[in-house]
Short mmCIF file of C-alpha atoms in Angstrom, two decimals:
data_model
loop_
_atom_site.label_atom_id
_atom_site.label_comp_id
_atom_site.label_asym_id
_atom_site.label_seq_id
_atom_site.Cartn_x
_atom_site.Cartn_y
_atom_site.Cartn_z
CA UNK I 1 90.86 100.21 155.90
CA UNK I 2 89.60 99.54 152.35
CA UNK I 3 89.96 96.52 150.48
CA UNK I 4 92.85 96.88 148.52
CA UNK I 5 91.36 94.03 145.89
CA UNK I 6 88.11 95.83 145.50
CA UNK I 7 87.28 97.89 142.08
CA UNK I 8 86.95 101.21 142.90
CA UNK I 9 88.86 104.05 141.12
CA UNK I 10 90.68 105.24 143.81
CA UNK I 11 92.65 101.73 143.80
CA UNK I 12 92.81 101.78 140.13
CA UNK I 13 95.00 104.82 140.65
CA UNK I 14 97.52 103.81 143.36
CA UNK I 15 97.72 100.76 141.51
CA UNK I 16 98.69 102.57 138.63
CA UNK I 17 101.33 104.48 140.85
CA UNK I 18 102.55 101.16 141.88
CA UNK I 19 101.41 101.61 145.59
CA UNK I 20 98.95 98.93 145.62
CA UNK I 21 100.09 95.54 144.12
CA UNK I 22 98.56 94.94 140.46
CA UNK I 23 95.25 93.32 140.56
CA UNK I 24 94.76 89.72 140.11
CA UNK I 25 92.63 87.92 137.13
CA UNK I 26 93.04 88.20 133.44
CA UNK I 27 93.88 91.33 131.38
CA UNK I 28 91.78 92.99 128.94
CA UNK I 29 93.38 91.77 126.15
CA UNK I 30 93.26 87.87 127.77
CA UNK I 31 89.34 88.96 127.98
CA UNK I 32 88.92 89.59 124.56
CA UNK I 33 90.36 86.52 123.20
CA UNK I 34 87.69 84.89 125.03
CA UNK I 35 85.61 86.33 124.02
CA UNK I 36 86.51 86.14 120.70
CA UNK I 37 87.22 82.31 121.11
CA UNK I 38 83.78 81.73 122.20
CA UNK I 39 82.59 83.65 119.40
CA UNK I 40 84.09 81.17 117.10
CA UNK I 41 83.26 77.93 118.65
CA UNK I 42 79.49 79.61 118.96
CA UNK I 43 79.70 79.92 115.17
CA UNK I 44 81.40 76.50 114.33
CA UNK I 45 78.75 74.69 116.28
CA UNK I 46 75.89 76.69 114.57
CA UNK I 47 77.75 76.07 111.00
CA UNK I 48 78.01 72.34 112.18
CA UNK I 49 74.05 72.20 112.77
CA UNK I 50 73.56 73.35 109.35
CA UNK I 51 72.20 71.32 106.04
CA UNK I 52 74.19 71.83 102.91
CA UNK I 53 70.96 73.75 101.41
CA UNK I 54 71.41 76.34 104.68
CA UNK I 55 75.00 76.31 104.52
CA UNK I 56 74.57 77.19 100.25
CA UNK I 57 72.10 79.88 101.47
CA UNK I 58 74.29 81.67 103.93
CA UNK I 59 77.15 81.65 101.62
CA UNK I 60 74.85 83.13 98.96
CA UNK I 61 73.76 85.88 101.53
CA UNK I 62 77.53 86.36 102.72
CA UNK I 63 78.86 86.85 98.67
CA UNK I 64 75.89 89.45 98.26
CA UNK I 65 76.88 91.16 101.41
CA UNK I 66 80.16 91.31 99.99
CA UNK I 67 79.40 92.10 96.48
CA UNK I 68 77.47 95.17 97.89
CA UNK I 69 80.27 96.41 100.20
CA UNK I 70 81.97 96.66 96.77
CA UNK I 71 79.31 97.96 94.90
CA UNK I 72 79.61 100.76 97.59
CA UNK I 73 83.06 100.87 97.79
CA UNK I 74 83.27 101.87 93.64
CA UNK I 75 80.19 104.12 94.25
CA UNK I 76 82.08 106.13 96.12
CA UNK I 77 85.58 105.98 94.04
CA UNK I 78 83.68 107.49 91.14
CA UNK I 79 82.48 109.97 93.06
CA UNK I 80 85.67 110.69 94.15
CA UNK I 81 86.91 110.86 90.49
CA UNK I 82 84.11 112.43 89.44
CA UNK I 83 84.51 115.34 91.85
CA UNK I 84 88.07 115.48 90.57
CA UNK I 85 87.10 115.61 87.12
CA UNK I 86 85.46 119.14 86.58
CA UNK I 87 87.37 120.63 83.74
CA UNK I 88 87.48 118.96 80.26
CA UNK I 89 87.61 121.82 77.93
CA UNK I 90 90.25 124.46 77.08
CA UNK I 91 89.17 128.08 78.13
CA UNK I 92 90.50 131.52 76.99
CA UNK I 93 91.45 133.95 80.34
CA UNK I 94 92.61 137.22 80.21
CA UNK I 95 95.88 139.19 82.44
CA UNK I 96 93.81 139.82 85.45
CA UNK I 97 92.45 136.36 85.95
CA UNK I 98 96.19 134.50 85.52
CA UNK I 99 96.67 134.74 88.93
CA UNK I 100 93.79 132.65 89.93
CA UNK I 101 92.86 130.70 87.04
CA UNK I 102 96.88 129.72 87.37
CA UNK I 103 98.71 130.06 89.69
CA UNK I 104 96.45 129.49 92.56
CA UNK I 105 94.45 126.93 90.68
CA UNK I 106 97.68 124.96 90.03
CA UNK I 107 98.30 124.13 94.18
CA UNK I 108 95.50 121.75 94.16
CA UNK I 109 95.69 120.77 90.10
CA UNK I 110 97.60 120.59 87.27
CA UNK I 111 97.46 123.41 85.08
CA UNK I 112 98.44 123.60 81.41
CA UNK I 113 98.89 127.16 79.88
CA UNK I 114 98.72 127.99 76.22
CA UNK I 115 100.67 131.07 74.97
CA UNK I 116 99.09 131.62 71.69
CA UNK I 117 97.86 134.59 68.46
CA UNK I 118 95.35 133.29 66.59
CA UNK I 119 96.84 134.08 62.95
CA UNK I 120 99.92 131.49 63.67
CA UNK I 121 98.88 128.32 62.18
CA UNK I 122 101.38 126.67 65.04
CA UNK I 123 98.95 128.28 67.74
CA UNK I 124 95.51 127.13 66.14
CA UNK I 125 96.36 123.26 65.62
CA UNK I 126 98.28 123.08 69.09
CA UNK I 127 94.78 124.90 70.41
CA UNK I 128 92.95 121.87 68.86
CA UNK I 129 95.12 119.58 70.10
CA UNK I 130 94.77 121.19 73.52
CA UNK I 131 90.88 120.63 73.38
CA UNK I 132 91.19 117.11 72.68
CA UNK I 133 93.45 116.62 75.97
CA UNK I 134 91.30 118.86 77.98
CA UNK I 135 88.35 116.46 77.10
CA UNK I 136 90.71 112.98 77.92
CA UNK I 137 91.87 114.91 81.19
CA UNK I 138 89.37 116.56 82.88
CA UNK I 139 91.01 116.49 86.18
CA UNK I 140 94.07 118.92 84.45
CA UNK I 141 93.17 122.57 83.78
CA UNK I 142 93.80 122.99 80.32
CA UNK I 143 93.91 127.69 79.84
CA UNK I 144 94.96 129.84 77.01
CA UNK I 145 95.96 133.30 77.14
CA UNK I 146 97.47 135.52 74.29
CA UNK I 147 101.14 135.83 74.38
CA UNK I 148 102.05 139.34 74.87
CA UNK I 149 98.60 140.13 76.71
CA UNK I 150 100.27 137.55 79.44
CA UNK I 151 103.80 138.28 79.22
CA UNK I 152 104.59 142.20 77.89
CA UNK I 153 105.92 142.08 74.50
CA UNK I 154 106.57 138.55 73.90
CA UNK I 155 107.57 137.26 71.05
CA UNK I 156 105.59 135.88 68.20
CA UNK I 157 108.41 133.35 66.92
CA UNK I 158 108.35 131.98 70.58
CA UNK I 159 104.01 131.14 69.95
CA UNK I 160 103.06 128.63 70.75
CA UNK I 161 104.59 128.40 74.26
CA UNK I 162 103.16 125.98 76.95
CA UNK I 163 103.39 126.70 80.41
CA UNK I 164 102.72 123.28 82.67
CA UNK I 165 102.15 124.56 86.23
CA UNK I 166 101.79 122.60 89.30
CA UNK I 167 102.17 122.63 93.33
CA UNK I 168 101.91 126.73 92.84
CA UNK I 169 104.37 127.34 90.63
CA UNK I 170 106.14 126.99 87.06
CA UNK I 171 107.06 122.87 86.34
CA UNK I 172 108.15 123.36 83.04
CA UNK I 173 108.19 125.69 79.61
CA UNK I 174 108.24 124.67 76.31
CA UNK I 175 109.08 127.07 73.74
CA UNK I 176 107.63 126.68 70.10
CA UNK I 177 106.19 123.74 68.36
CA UNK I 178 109.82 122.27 67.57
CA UNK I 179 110.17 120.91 70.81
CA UNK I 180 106.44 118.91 70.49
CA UNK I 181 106.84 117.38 67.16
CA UNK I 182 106.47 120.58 64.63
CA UNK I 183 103.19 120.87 62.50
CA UNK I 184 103.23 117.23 62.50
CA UNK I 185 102.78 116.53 66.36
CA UNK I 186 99.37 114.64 67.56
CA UNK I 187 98.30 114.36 70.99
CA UNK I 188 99.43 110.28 70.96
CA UNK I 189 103.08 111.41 70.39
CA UNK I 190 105.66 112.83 72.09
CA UNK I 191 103.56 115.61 72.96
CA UNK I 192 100.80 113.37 75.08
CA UNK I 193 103.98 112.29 77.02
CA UNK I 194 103.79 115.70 78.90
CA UNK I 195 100.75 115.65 80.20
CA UNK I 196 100.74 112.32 81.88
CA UNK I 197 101.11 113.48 85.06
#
């Protein structure tokens, strides 16, 4: 008969099954404090051996080890924002690309639609306040389309209308330039307030 104390992996298994009894000794975890209690006194007695001049050094080489995990760390978060930030100006589509440039686009980022004609004064300043965003917030889409080329035979008392899409679908619609401050709005007032997302 086998040794039912002996390490194999057929024991490990009918141990396991509670057949055999469980094995005697410490656990894993009991082996890792240990471990990591030796670890510590090993370190304590080399810090104890240590001059204040090699103590001052290691604690200069242990805040540069640290300041470069950081530097990393905010590498990488810019790159991150970076990535996110690849709009920053306000662009003209047409009918067929809506679809894409909108409503797709606006599942993995904010999208902010201008309904415009270029001969209503309304429509050119809220297109230069639209620029100005678009450069602030380069991780929103910021699109203009003409009104009635978008929607067939819209109004041109309803320009400008802003459509803010997001998560694939129509957030909100605002309807003329009375509801963003009239010819007197600026991208600071009220009007800012819907695009901080």
């Amino acid at each position: 008969m086998d040794d039912p104390n002996a390490d194999t992996e057929w024991n490990d298994i009918l141990r396991a099954r509670g057949i055999l009894p469980p094995k005697e000794g410490p656990t894993e975890e009991e082996i890792f404090e240990e471990m990591d209690k030796a670890i510590r006194e090993k370190q304590e007695k080399h810090l104890e051996d240590k001059t204040l001049d090699e103590l001052d050094k290691l604690e200069d080489e242990e805040d540069d080890r640290i300041l470069a995990e950081y530097r990393q760390k905010r590498i990488a978060e810019m790159k991150a924002e970076a990535s996110q930030e690849k709009f920053g100006q306000l662009i003209q589509i047409s009918k067929p690309d809506f679809i894409r440039e909108v409503t797709e686009a606006s599942q993995e980022v904010w999208v902010i639609v201008h309904l415009f004609k270029d001969p209503i004064p309304e429509c050119k300043l809220m297109n230069v306040h639209l620029s100005t965003l678009a450069e602030k917030h380069k991780a929103t889409k910021f699109v203009k389309i003409i009104g009635d080329q978008c929607i067939p035979n819209y109004p041109d008392k309803n320009l400008p209308t802003l459509l803010i899409y997001g998560y694939g679908d129509l957030q909100q619609q605002l309807v003329g330039l009375s509801q963003l401050g009239g010819m007197n709005m600026t991208p600071q007032g009220n009007f800012f307030l819907f695009f901080c997302f």
